[in-house]
Every structure is written in C-alpha cells, then in structure tokens.
Amino acid sequence: MNVLNGVNPVTRILGLALLTTPLMVTIDWVSAVVAIAFTLAVVPLCGLSFRTFFKRALPILVVAPLAGIPMALYGQSGGETYLEWGLIHVTELSISLALSMVLRVFAIALPVIVLSAHVDPTDLGDGLSQVLKLPERFVLGSVAAFRMLTLLREDVEAMRMARRARGIADTGRVKYWFSLAFGLLVMSLRRAGKLATAMEARAFGGPQKRTWARESRLTRRDWVVMVVCIAVACVALGLSVATGYFRPVWSVS
C-alpha cells in the first residue's frame, strides 16, 4: 500500500517544506516528538517497510546526536549544574536543549526519507519545469546527470574487474585508487560528451518553446497531502504551546 502513488513529486517537496519549516521556529521536544510519531506512523502507508526505512535513516541516527553536543556544552545555562570547566557549562537546561535539538534534527530529516521514496527523476523533472516553472535547461540537465549517476557503480565494478584481470589491483593502494579515479573521470567526460551531442541533436536548449510528452499538474490528492503536512505542523506547534514547552529559537542564546 502506498498512499503517495500518483502524487506529484513537486507535492512531496512542498509537503516537506510545509511540515518541517514551522518546526524550525522552536526548540522543544513536544513538537519534535509529534512530527517523529507522525512520520513513523505513515511509513507503512507510503510503501516503505520499517527495515528499509531504518536502513536509509542509519546515517541520520548516527549523525543527529552530534548536533546536541555543542548545545549541551555551550548552550544556555539554567537549573542544576553538572559540569563547569572553562567555557564548558553543562546544566540541566543545556542538556534539555541538546535533547530537543537532536529530536529536532530527527523531526526534520526523517520525513525526507518517507517523502522522497519511489520518486522517479523524470517525473520530478517534469514537475519542476511545468509546475514550479524552473528553467528547462537547468532541470533537464540535472535529471540527465542524475540518471548518469546510476551508472557510476557499474563503471566502478567493471573497471575494478578489468584491473584485477590485468594484475593492476596488486599494486600499491594509493596508485590503484588514483588510476581508478582517473579512469572514471575519463569515462565520465566521454559519456558527458555523448549525452551533450544527443541532447543537441534533439534541439535541447533551442529558441523554440518546449513541448512535454507527459503533462505534470497538481490534483486533488496533491492538495490533500499538502493540507495534511501543514496540519501536522500546526498540531505539533499547538501542543507545544499548550503544554508550555514552546521555546522560540531566538530566545535561546
């Protein structure tokens, strides 16, 4: 089951902005927990298994706690003091702010994994050009480059196997990786030249108005997704204010 089937990729971007941008005005754990709970609740509804979700979220789970360390050591002081040494002042308030900061990173980053799942680059390019009216040259060039990135792993494996067959893999590691990187650079330049020639042959970037093979537009489902995202953000901030934990970012020094 995937409730995002048929949803315009642009809607995913706008929904993500509507959900996470309001959360940036406060540093508290209540609003962050609400957003995280909503994200985890819709994971199976968006065509992702929890195993895949946590596998993709592993870098975030590792890096996010690092965001709380400066806040715990140098953040706003208050309450009981646990450690004081030079500029380092760890207090009850600074630890609370550090925990809120870590949760804030999770609340902002985890929805990206859900909303960006199963997005086709071509559909995204169509949406960016037709719905958001971004420059066609930039959008289609980016889509083509993204498509080329999918071939990078195959190129690396093919070159490694070729070098192993020739005995080059037994040389020094620095020389081996340098030669591999140089080979990838040469292959990338050749592929980029062929791609540019192919796009030029199809009159890409010409003065004529471009037509599109597939129409990209927003439907009722797209508006529902955006309304849900902004509603979740409003509920999160509302609960934060109602419980008294709302702490604007400009009040933290």
Coordinates of N, CA and C in Angstrom, one line a residue:
M1 N 0.8 -1.2 0.0 CA 0.0 0.0 0.0 C 0.9 1.2 0.0
N2 N 0.6 2.2 -0.9 CA 1.3 3.4 -1.0 C 0.3 4.5 -1.3
V3 N 0.0 5.3 -0.3 CA -0.9 6.4 -0.4 C -0.3 7.5 -1.3
L4 N 1.0 7.5 -1.5 CA 1.6 8.5 -2.3 C 1.7 8.2 -3.8
N5 N 1.1 7.1 -4.2 CA 1.1 6.7 -5.6 C 0.2 7.7 -6.4
G6 N 0.8 8.3 -7.5 CA 0.0 9.3 -8.2 C 0.2 10.7 -7.7
V7 N 0.9 10.9 -6.6 CA 1.2 12.2 -6.1 C 2.4 12.8 -6.9
N8 N 2.2 14.0 -7.3 CA 3.2 14.7 -8.0 C 4.5 14.9 -7.1
P9 N 5.7 14.6 -7.7 CA 6.9 14.8 -6.9 C 7.1 16.2 -6.4
V10 N 6.6 17.2 -7.0 CA 6.6 18.5 -6.5 C 5.9 18.7 -5.2
T11 N 4.7 17.9 -5.1 CA 3.9 17.9 -3.9 C 4.7 17.4 -2.7
R12 N 5.6 16.4 -3.0 CA 6.4 15.9 -1.9 C 7.4 16.9 -1.4
I13 N 7.9 17.7 -2.3 CA 8.9 18.8 -1.9 C 8.1 19.9 -1.1
L14 N 7.0 20.3 -1.7 CA 6.2 21.3 -1.0 C 5.7 20.8 0.4
G15 N 5.2 19.6 0.4 CA 4.7 19.0 1.7 C 5.8 18.9 2.7
L16 N 7.0 18.6 2.3 CA 8.1 18.5 3.2 C 8.4 19.9 3.8
A17 N 8.4 20.9 2.9 CA 8.6 22.3 3.4 C 7.5 22.8 4.3
L18 N 6.3 22.4 4.0 CA 5.2 22.8 4.9 C 5.2 22.1 6.3
L19 N 5.8 20.9 6.3 CA 5.8 20.1 7.5 C 7.0 20.5 8.4
T20 N 8.2 20.8 7.8 CA 9.4 21.0 8.6 C 9.7 22.4 8.8
T21 N 9.3 23.3 8.0 CA 9.7 24.7 8.2 C 9.1 25.3 9.4
P22 N 7.8 25.1 9.8 CA 7.3 25.6 11.0 C 8.0 25.1 12.3
L23 N 8.6 23.8 12.2 CA 9.3 23.2 13.3 C 10.6 23.9 13.6
M24 N 11.1 24.7 12.6 CA 12.4 25.4 12.8 C 12.3 26.6 13.7
V25 N 11.1 27.1 14.1 CA 10.9 28.3 14.9 C 11.0 28.0 16.3
T26 N 11.1 26.8 16.7 CA 11.1 26.4 18.2 C 12.1 25.3 18.4
I27 N 12.6 25.3 19.6 CA 13.4 24.2 20.1 C 12.8 23.6 21.3
D28 N 12.0 22.6 21.1 CA 11.3 21.9 22.2 C 11.1 20.4 21.8
W29 N 10.9 19.6 22.8 CA 10.8 18.1 22.4 C 9.4 17.7 22.1
V30 N 8.4 18.5 22.5 CA 7.0 18.1 22.3 C 6.7 18.2 20.8
S31 N 6.9 19.3 20.1 CA 6.6 19.4 18.7 C 7.4 18.4 17.9
A32 N 8.7 18.2 18.3 CA 9.5 17.2 17.6 C 9.0 15.8 17.7
V33 N 8.6 15.4 18.9 CA 8.1 14.1 19.1 C 6.8 13.9 18.3
V34 N 5.9 14.9 18.2 CA 4.7 14.8 17.4 C 5.0 14.5 15.9
A35 N 6.0 15.3 15.4 CA 6.4 15.1 14.0 C 7.0 13.7 13.8
I36 N 7.9 13.3 14.7 CA 8.5 12.0 14.6 C 7.5 10.9 14.6
A37 N 6.5 11.0 15.5 CA 5.5 10.0 15.7 C 4.6 9.9 14.4
F38 N 4.3 11.1 13.8 CA 3.6 11.1 12.5 C 4.3 10.4 11.4
T39 N 5.6 10.7 11.4 CA 6.5 10.1 10.3 C 6.5 8.6 10.4
L40 N 6.7 8.1 11.7 CA 6.8 6.6 11.9 C 5.4 6.0 11.6
A41 N 4.3 6.7 11.8 CA 3.0 6.1 11.6 C 2.7 6.0 10.1
V42 N 3.2 6.9 9.3 CA 2.9 6.8 7.9 C 3.9 6.0 7.1
V43 N 5.0 5.5 7.7 CA 6.0 4.7 7.0 C 5.4 3.6 6.2
P44 N 4.6 2.7 6.8 CA 4.0 1.6 6.0 C 3.0 2.0 5.0
L45 N 2.3 3.2 5.2 CA 1.3 3.7 4.3 C 2.0 4.3 3.1
C46 N 3.3 4.6 3.1 CA 4.0 5.2 2.0 C 4.8 4.2 1.2
G47 N 4.5 3.0 1.4 CA 5.2 1.9 0.6 C 6.6 1.6 1.1
L48 N 6.9 1.9 2.3 CA 8.2 1.5 2.9 C 8.1 0.6 4.0
S49 N 8.9 -0.4 4.1 CA 9.0 -1.3 5.3 C 9.9 -0.6 6.3
F50 N 9.6 -0.9 7.6 CA 10.4 -0.3 8.7 C 11.9 -0.7 8.5
R51 N 12.2 -1.9 8.0 CA 13.6 -2.3 7.8 C 14.2 -1.4 6.8
T52 N 13.6 -1.1 5.7 CA 14.2 -0.2 4.7 C 14.3 1.2 5.2
F53 N 13.3 1.6 5.9 CA 13.3 3.0 6.5 C 14.4 3.2 7.4
F54 N 14.6 2.3 8.4 CA 15.7 2.5 9.3 C 17.1 2.3 8.7
K55 N 17.1 1.5 7.6 CA 18.4 1.3 6.9 C 18.8 2.6 6.2
R56 N 17.8 3.3 5.6 CA 18.1 4.6 5.0 C 18.3 5.7 6.0
A57 N 17.7 5.5 7.2 CA 17.9 6.5 8.2 C 19.1 6.3 9.1
L58 N 19.8 5.3 8.9 CA 21.0 5.0 9.7 C 22.0 6.1 9.8
P59 N 22.4 6.8 8.6 CA 23.3 7.9 8.7 C 22.7 9.0 9.6
I60 N 21.4 9.3 9.5 CA 20.8 10.3 10.4 C 20.9 9.9 11.8
L61 N 20.6 8.7 12.1 CA 20.6 8.2 13.5 C 22.0 8.3 14.1
V62 N 23.0 8.2 13.3 CA 24.4 8.3 13.8 C 24.8 9.8 13.9
V63 N 24.5 10.6 12.9 CA 25.0 12.0 12.9 C 24.2 12.9 13.8
A64 N 22.9 12.7 13.9 CA 22.0 13.6 14.6 C 22.4 13.9 16.1
P65 N 22.8 12.9 16.8 CA 23.3 13.1 18.2 C 24.4 14.1 18.3
L66 N 25.2 14.2 17.2 CA 26.4 15.2 17.3 C 25.9 16.6 17.3
A67 N 24.6 16.8 16.8 CA 24.1 18.2 16.8 C 23.8 18.7 18.2
G68 N 23.6 17.8 19.2 CA 23.3 18.2 20.5 C 24.5 18.4 21.4
I69 N 25.7 18.0 21.0 CA 26.9 18.1 21.8 C 27.2 19.6 22.1
P70 N 27.3 20.4 21.0 CA 27.6 21.9 21.3 C 26.6 22.5 22.2
M71 N 25.3 22.2 22.0 CA 24.2 22.8 22.8 C 24.4 22.3 24.2
A72 N 24.8 21.1 24.5 CA 24.9 20.6 25.9 C 26.1 21.3 26.5
L73 N 27.2 21.5 25.8 CA 28.4 22.1 26.4 C 28.4 23.6 26.5
Y74 N 27.8 24.2 25.5 CA 27.9 25.7 25.4 C 26.6 26.4 25.3
G75 N 25.5 25.6 25.5 CA 24.1 26.2 25.4 C 23.8 27.1 26.6
Q76 N 22.5 27.5 26.5 CA 22.0 28.4 27.6 C 22.0 27.7 28.9
S77 N 22.5 28.3 29.9 CA 22.6 27.7 31.2 C 21.4 27.9 32.1
G78 N 21.1 27.0 32.9 CA 19.9 27.1 33.8 C 19.7 25.8 34.6
G79 N 19.2 25.9 35.8 CA 19.0 24.8 36.6 C 20.2 24.2 37.2
E80 N 20.2 23.0 37.6 CA 21.4 22.4 38.3 C 22.6 22.3 37.3
T81 N 23.7 22.5 37.9 CA 25.0 22.5 37.1 C 25.6 21.1 37.3
Y82 N 25.9 20.4 36.2 CA 26.6 19.1 36.2 C 28.1 19.1 36.0
L83 N 28.5 20.1 35.2 CA 29.9 20.2 34.8 C 30.2 21.6 34.4
E84 N 31.3 22.2 35.0 CA 31.7 23.5 34.6 C 33.2 23.5 34.5
W85 N 33.7 23.8 33.3 CA 35.2 23.9 33.1 C 35.5 24.8 32.0
G86 N 36.0 26.0 32.3 CA 36.3 27.0 31.3 C 35.0 27.4 30.6
L87 N 35.0 27.4 29.3 CA 33.8 27.8 28.5 C 32.7 26.7 28.6
I88 N 33.1 25.5 29.0 CA 32.1 24.4 29.1 C 31.2 24.6 30.3
H89 N 29.9 24.6 30.1 CA 29.0 24.7 31.3 C 27.8 23.8 31.0
V90 N 27.8 22.6 31.5 CA 26.7 21.7 31.3 C 25.8 21.8 32.5
T91 N 24.5 22.2 32.1 CA 23.5 22.3 33.1 C 22.2 21.6 32.8
E92 N 21.3 21.6 33.6 CA 20.0 20.9 33.4 C 19.3 21.5 32.1
L93 N 19.3 22.8 32.0 CA 18.7 23.4 30.8 C 19.5 23.1 29.5
S94 N 20.8 23.2 29.6 CA 21.6 22.9 28.3 C 21.4 21.5 27.9
I95 N 21.3 20.5 28.8 CA 21.0 19.1 28.4 C 19.6 19.0 27.8
S96 N 18.7 19.7 28.4 CA 17.3 19.7 27.8 C 17.3 20.2 26.4
L97 N 18.0 21.3 26.2 CA 18.1 21.9 24.9 C 18.8 21.0 23.9
A98 N 19.8 20.3 24.4 CA 20.6 19.4 23.5 C 19.7 18.3 23.0
L99 N 18.9 17.7 24.0 CA 18.0 16.7 23.6 C 16.9 17.2 22.6
S100 N 16.4 18.3 22.9 CA 15.4 18.9 21.9 C 16.0 19.2 20.6
M101 N 17.3 19.5 20.5 CA 17.9 19.8 19.2 C 18.1 18.5 18.5
V102 N 18.5 17.4 19.1 CA 18.6 16.1 18.5 C 17.3 15.6 17.9
L103 N 16.2 15.8 18.7 CA 14.9 15.4 18.3 C 14.4 16.3 17.1
R104 N 14.9 17.5 17.1 CA 14.5 18.4 16.0 C 15.1 18.0 14.7
V105 N 16.4 17.5 14.8 CA 17.0 17.0 13.6 C 16.3 15.8 13.1
F106 N 15.9 14.9 14.0 CA 15.1 13.7 13.5 C 13.8 14.1 12.9
A107 N 13.1 15.1 13.5 CA 11.8 15.5 13.0 C 11.9 16.2 11.7
I108 N 13.0 16.8 11.3 CA 13.2 17.5 10.1 C 13.7 16.5 9.0
A109 N 14.6 15.6 9.4 CA 15.3 14.8 8.4 C 14.5 13.5 8.1
L110 N 13.9 12.9 9.1 CA 13.2 11.6 8.8 C 12.1 11.7 7.8
P111 N 11.3 12.8 7.8 CA 10.2 12.9 6.7 C 10.8 13.0 5.3
V112 N 12.1 13.4 5.2 CA 12.7 13.4 3.8 C 12.8 12.0 3.3
I113 N 13.1 11.0 4.1 CA 13.2 9.6 3.7 C 11.9 9.1 3.2
V114 N 10.8 9.5 3.9 CA 9.5 9.0 3.6 C 9.0 9.6 2.3
L115 N 9.1 10.9 2.2 CA 8.5 11.6 1.0 C 9.4 11.5 -0.2
S116 N 10.6 11.2 -0.1 CA 11.5 11.0 -1.3 C 11.5 9.6 -1.8
A117 N 10.9 8.7 -1.1 CA 10.9 7.3 -1.6 C 10.1 7.1 -2.9
H118 N 10.7 6.3 -3.8 CA 10.0 5.9 -5.0 C 9.7 7.1 -5.9
V119 N 10.5 8.1 -5.9 CA 10.4 9.3 -6.8 C 11.1 9.0 -8.1
D120 N 10.4 9.1 -9.2 CA 11.1 8.9 -10.5 C 11.7 10.3 -10.9
P121 N 13.0 10.3 -11.3 CA 13.7 11.5 -11.6 C 13.0 12.2 -12.8
T122 N 12.5 11.4 -13.8 CA 11.8 12.1 -14.9 C 10.6 12.8 -14.5
D123 N 9.8 12.1 -13.7 CA 8.6 12.8 -13.2 C 8.9 14.0 -12.4
L124 N 10.0 14.0 -11.6 CA 10.4 15.1 -10.8 C 10.8 16.3 -11.7
G125 N 11.5 15.9 -12.8 CA 11.9 17.0 -13.8 C 10.7 17.6 -14.4
D126 N 9.7 16.8 -14.8 CA 8.5 17.3 -15.4 C 7.8 18.3 -14.5
G127 N 7.7 17.9 -13.2 CA 7.0 18.7 -12.2 C 7.8 20.0 -12.0
L128 N 9.1 19.9 -11.8 CA 9.8 21.2 -11.6 C 9.7 22.2 -12.7
S129 N 9.7 21.7 -13.9 CA 9.6 22.6 -15.1 C 8.2 23.0 -15.3
Q130 N 7.2 22.2 -15.2 CA 5.8 22.5 -15.6 C 5.0 23.2 -14.4
V131 N 5.3 22.7 -13.2 CA 4.5 23.2 -12.0 C 5.2 24.4 -11.4
L132 N 6.5 24.2 -11.1 CA 7.3 25.3 -10.4 C 7.9 26.3 -11.4
K133 N 7.8 25.9 -12.7 CA 8.3 26.8 -13.8 C 9.8 27.1 -13.6
L134 N 10.6 26.2 -13.2 CA 12.0 26.3 -13.1 C 12.6 26.3 -14.6
P135 N 13.8 26.8 -14.8 CA 14.4 26.8 -16.1 C 14.6 25.4 -16.7
E136 N 14.1 25.3 -17.9 CA 14.2 23.9 -18.5 C 15.6 23.4 -18.6
R137 N 16.5 24.2 -19.0 CA 17.9 23.8 -19.2 C 18.5 23.2 -17.9
F138 N 18.2 24.0 -16.8 CA 18.7 23.5 -15.5 C 18.1 22.2 -15.1
V139 N 16.8 22.1 -15.2 CA 16.0 20.9 -14.7 C 16.4 19.7 -15.5
L140 N 16.3 19.8 -16.8 CA 16.6 18.6 -17.6 C 18.1 18.2 -17.6
G141 N 18.9 19.2 -17.5 CA 20.3 18.8 -17.3 C 20.6 18.1 -16.0
S142 N 19.9 18.5 -14.9 CA 20.0 17.9 -13.7 C 19.5 16.4 -13.7
V143 N 18.3 16.3 -14.3 CA 17.7 14.9 -14.5 C 18.7 14.0 -15.2
A144 N 19.2 14.5 -16.3 CA 20.2 13.7 -17.1 C 21.4 13.3 -16.3
A145 N 21.9 14.3 -15.5 CA 23.1 14.0 -14.7 C 22.7 13.0 -13.6
F146 N 21.5 13.1 -13.0 CA 21.1 12.1 -12.0 C 21.0 10.7 -12.6
R147 N 20.5 10.6 -13.8 CA 20.4 9.3 -14.5 C 21.8 8.8 -14.7
M148 N 22.8 9.6 -15.0 CA 24.1 9.1 -15.3 C 24.8 8.6 -14.0
L149 N 24.4 9.2 -12.8 CA 24.9 8.7 -11.6 C 24.6 7.2 -11.3
T150 N 23.5 6.8 -11.8 CA 23.1 5.4 -11.5 C 24.1 4.4 -12.2
L151 N 24.8 4.9 -13.2 CA 25.8 4.1 -13.9 C 27.2 4.1 -13.3
L152 N 27.4 4.9 -12.2 CA 28.7 5.0 -11.6 C 29.1 3.7 -11.0
R153 N 28.2 3.1 -10.2 CA 28.6 1.9 -9.5 C 28.9 0.8 -10.6
E154 N 28.2 0.7 -11.6 CA 28.5 -0.3 -12.7 C 29.9 0.0 -13.3
D155 N 30.2 1.3 -13.5 CA 31.5 1.6 -14.1 C 32.6 1.2 -13.1
V156 N 32.4 1.5 -11.8 CA 33.5 1.2 -10.8 C 33.7 -0.3 -10.8
E157 N 32.6 -1.1 -10.8 CA 32.8 -2.5 -10.7 C 33.5 -3.1 -12.0
A158 N 33.1 -2.6 -13.1 CA 33.7 -3.0 -14.4 C 35.2 -2.7 -14.4
M159 N 35.6 -1.5 -14.0 CA 37.0 -1.1 -14.0 C 37.8 -1.9 -13.0
R160 N 37.2 -2.2 -11.8 CA 37.9 -3.0 -10.9 C 38.2 -4.4 -11.3
M161 N 37.2 -5.0 -12.0 CA 37.3 -6.3 -12.5 C 38.4 -6.3 -13.7
A162 N 38.4 -5.3 -14.5 CA 39.3 -5.3 -15.6 C 40.7 -5.1 -15.1
R163 N 40.9 -4.3 -14.0 CA 42.2 -4.1 -13.5 C 42.7 -5.4 -12.7
R164 N 41.8 -6.1 -12.1 CA 42.2 -7.3 -11.4 C 42.6 -8.4 -12.4
A165 N 41.9 -8.4 -13.6 CA 42.2 -9.4 -14.6 C 43.6 -9.1 -15.2
R166 N 44.0 -7.8 -15.2 CA 45.3 -7.4 -15.7 C 46.4 -7.4 -14.6
G167 N 46.1 -7.7 -13.4 CA 47.0 -7.7 -12.3 C 47.4 -6.3 -11.8
I168 N 46.6 -5.3 -12.2 CA 46.9 -3.9 -11.7 C 46.5 -3.8 -10.2
A169 N 45.5 -4.6 -9.8 CA 45.0 -4.5 -8.4 C 46.0 -4.9 -7.4
D170 N 47.1 -5.5 -7.8 CA 48.1 -6.0 -6.8 C 49.1 -4.9 -6.6
T171 N 49.0 -3.7 -7.2 CA 50.0 -2.7 -7.0 C 49.6 -1.9 -5.7
G172 N 50.3 -0.8 -5.4 CA 50.0 0.0 -4.2 C 48.6 0.5 -4.2
R173 N 48.0 0.6 -3.0 CA 46.6 1.0 -2.9 C 46.4 2.5 -3.4
V174 N 47.4 3.3 -3.0 CA 47.2 4.7 -3.4 C 47.2 4.8 -5.0
K175 N 48.2 4.2 -5.6 CA 48.3 4.2 -7.0 C 47.1 3.6 -7.7
Y176 N 46.6 2.5 -7.1 CA 45.4 1.8 -7.6 C 44.2 2.7 -7.6
W177 N 43.9 3.3 -6.5 CA 42.7 4.2 -6.4 C 42.9 5.4 -7.2
F178 N 44.1 6.0 -7.4 CA 44.3 7.1 -8.2 C 44.1 6.8 -9.7
S179 N 44.5 5.6 -10.1 CA 44.3 5.2 -11.5 C 42.8 4.9 -11.7
L180 N 42.2 4.4 -10.7 CA 40.7 4.1 -10.9 C 40.0 5.4 -11.0
A181 N 40.3 6.3 -10.1 CA 39.6 7.6 -10.2 C 39.8 8.3 -11.5
F182 N 41.1 8.3 -12.0 CA 41.4 8.9 -13.3 C 40.6 8.2 -14.4
G183 N 40.5 6.9 -14.4 CA 39.7 6.2 -15.4 C 38.2 6.6 -15.4
L184 N 37.7 6.7 -14.2 CA 36.3 7.1 -14.0 C 36.1 8.5 -14.6
L185 N 37.1 9.4 -14.3 CA 37.0 10.8 -14.9 C 36.9 10.8 -16.4
V186 N 37.8 10.0 -17.0 CA 37.8 9.9 -18.5 C 36.5 9.3 -19.0
M187 N 36.0 8.3 -18.4 CA 34.7 7.7 -18.8 C 33.6 8.7 -18.6
S188 N 33.6 9.4 -17.6 CA 32.5 10.4 -17.3 C 32.6 11.5 -18.4
L189 N 33.8 12.0 -18.7 CA 33.9 13.0 -19.7 C 33.4 12.5 -21.1
R190 N 33.7 11.3 -21.4 CA 33.3 10.8 -22.7 C 31.8 10.6 -22.7
R191 N 31.2 10.1 -21.6 CA 29.7 9.9 -21.6 C 29.0 11.3 -21.6
A192 N 29.6 12.3 -20.9 CA 29.0 13.6 -20.9 C 29.0 14.2 -22.3
G193 N 30.1 14.0 -23.1 CA 30.2 14.5 -24.4 C 29.1 13.8 -25.3
K194 N 28.9 12.5 -25.2 CA 27.9 11.8 -26.0 C 26.5 12.3 -25.6
L195 N 26.3 12.5 -24.3 CA 25.0 13.0 -23.8 C 24.7 14.4 -24.4
A196 N 25.7 15.3 -24.3 CA 25.5 16.6 -24.8 C 25.2 16.6 -26.3
T197 N 25.9 15.7 -27.1 CA 25.7 15.6 -28.5 C 24.3 15.1 -28.8
A198 N 23.8 14.1 -28.0 CA 22.5 13.6 -28.2 C 21.4 14.6 -27.9
M199 N 21.6 15.4 -26.8 CA 20.6 16.4 -26.5 C 20.6 17.5 -27.5
E200 N 21.8 17.9 -28.0 CA 21.8 18.9 -29.0 C 21.1 18.5 -30.3
A201 N 21.3 17.2 -30.6 CA 20.6 16.7 -31.8 C 19.1 16.7 -31.7
R202 N 18.6 16.7 -30.5 CA 17.2 16.8 -30.2 C 16.7 18.2 -30.0
A203 N 17.6 19.2 -30.3 CA 17.2 20.6 -30.3 C 17.0 21.0 -28.8
F204 N 17.7 20.4 -27.9 CA 17.6 20.8 -26.5 C 18.3 22.2 -26.3
G205 N 17.6 23.1 -25.7 CA 18.1 24.4 -25.5 C 17.9 25.4 -26.6
G206 N 17.1 25.0 -27.6 CA 16.9 25.9 -28.8 C 15.9 27.0 -28.4
P207 N 15.7 27.9 -29.4 CA 14.8 29.0 -29.1 C 13.4 28.6 -29.1
Q208 N 13.0 27.5 -29.7 CA 11.6 27.1 -29.8 C 11.1 26.8 -28.4
K209 N 9.8 27.0 -28.2 CA 9.1 26.6 -27.0 C 9.0 25.1 -26.8
R210 N 9.4 24.6 -25.7 CA 9.5 23.2 -25.5 C 8.1 22.6 -25.2
T211 N 7.9 21.4 -25.8 CA 6.7 20.6 -25.5 C 7.1 19.5 -24.6
W212 N 6.0 18.9 -24.0 CA 6.3 17.9 -23.0 C 5.5 16.6 -23.4
A213 N 6.1 15.5 -23.2 CA 5.5 14.2 -23.6 C 4.4 13.9 -22.5
R214 N 4.7 14.3 -21.3 CA 3.7 14.0 -20.2 C 3.4 15.2 -19.5
E215 N 2.1 15.4 -19.2 CA 1.7 16.6 -18.5 C 1.9 16.4 -17.0
S216 N 2.4 17.4 -16.3 CA 2.5 17.4 -14.9 C 1.7 18.5 -14.3
R217 N 0.8 18.1 -13.4 CA -0.1 19.1 -12.8 C -0.5 18.6 -11.4
L218 N -1.0 19.5 -10.6 CA -1.4 19.1 -9.2 C -2.9 18.7 -9.3
T219 N -3.2 17.6 -8.6 CA -4.6 17.2 -8.5 C -5.1 17.3 -7.1
R220 N -6.3 16.8 -6.8 CA -6.9 16.9 -5.5 C -6.1 16.2 -4.5
R221 N -5.5 15.0 -4.9 CA -4.7 14.3 -3.9 C -3.5 15.0 -3.5
D222 N -2.9 15.8 -4.4 CA -1.7 16.6 -4.1 C -2.1 17.6 -3.0
W223 N -3.2 18.3 -3.2 CA -3.6 19.3 -2.2 C -3.9 18.7 -0.9
V224 N -4.5 17.5 -0.9 CA -4.8 16.8 0.4 C -3.5 16.5 1.1
V225 N -2.5 16.0 0.4 CA -1.2 15.8 1.0 C -0.6 17.0 1.7
M226 N -0.6 18.1 1.0 CA -0.1 19.4 1.5 C -0.9 19.9 2.7
V227 N -2.2 19.7 2.7 CA -3.0 20.1 3.8 C -2.7 19.3 5.0
V228 N -2.5 18.0 4.8 CA -2.1 17.1 5.9 C -0.8 17.5 6.5
C229 N 0.2 17.8 5.7 CA 1.5 18.2 6.2 C 1.5 19.5 7.0
I230 N 0.7 20.5 6.5 CA 0.7 21.7 7.3 C -0.2 21.5 8.6
A231 N -1.2 20.6 8.5 CA -2.0 20.4 9.7 C -1.1 19.7 10.8
V232 N -0.3 18.8 10.4 CA 0.6 18.1 11.4 C 1.5 19.1 12.0
A233 N 2.1 20.0 11.2 CA 3.0 21.0 11.8 C 2.2 21.9 12.7
C234 N 1.0 22.3 12.4 CA 0.2 23.2 13.3 C -0.2 22.5 14.6
V235 N -0.5 21.2 14.5 CA -0.8 20.4 15.7 C 0.4 20.3 16.6
A236 N 1.6 20.0 16.0 CA 2.8 19.9 16.8 C 3.1 21.2 17.5
L237 N 3.0 22.3 16.8 CA 3.3 23.6 17.5 C 2.2 24.0 18.5
G238 N 0.9 23.6 18.2 CA -0.1 23.9 19.1 C 0.0 23.1 20.4
L239 N 0.4 21.8 20.3 CA 0.6 21.1 21.5 C 1.8 21.6 22.3
S240 N 2.8 22.1 21.6 CA 4.0 22.7 22.2 C 3.6 23.9 23.0
V241 N 2.8 24.8 22.5 CA 2.3 26.0 23.2 C 1.4 25.6 24.3
A242 N 0.5 24.7 24.1 CA -0.5 24.3 25.1 C 0.2 23.7 26.3
T243 N 1.2 22.9 26.1 CA 1.9 22.3 27.2 C 3.0 23.2 27.9
G244 N 3.2 24.3 27.3 CA 4.2 25.3 27.9 C 5.6 25.0 27.5
Y245 N 5.9 24.1 26.6 CA 7.3 23.8 26.2 C 7.8 24.6 25.0
F246 N 6.9 25.4 24.5 CA 7.3 26.2 23.3 C 8.5 27.1 23.6
R247 N 9.5 27.0 22.9 CA 10.7 27.8 23.1 C 11.2 28.3 21.8
P248 N 10.9 29.6 21.4 CA 11.4 30.1 20.1 C 12.9 30.1 20.1
V249 N 13.4 29.9 18.8 CA 14.9 29.8 18.6 C 15.6 31.1 19.0
W250 N 14.9 32.2 18.9 CA 15.5 33.5 19.2 C 15.6 33.7 20.7
S251 N 15.0 32.9 21.5 CA 15.1 33.0 22.9 C 16.2 32.2 23.5
V252 N 16.9 31.4 22.6 CA 18.0 30.6 23.1 C 19.3 31.2 22.7
S253 N 20.1 31.5 23.7 CA 21.3 32.2 23.4 C 22.5 31.5 24.2

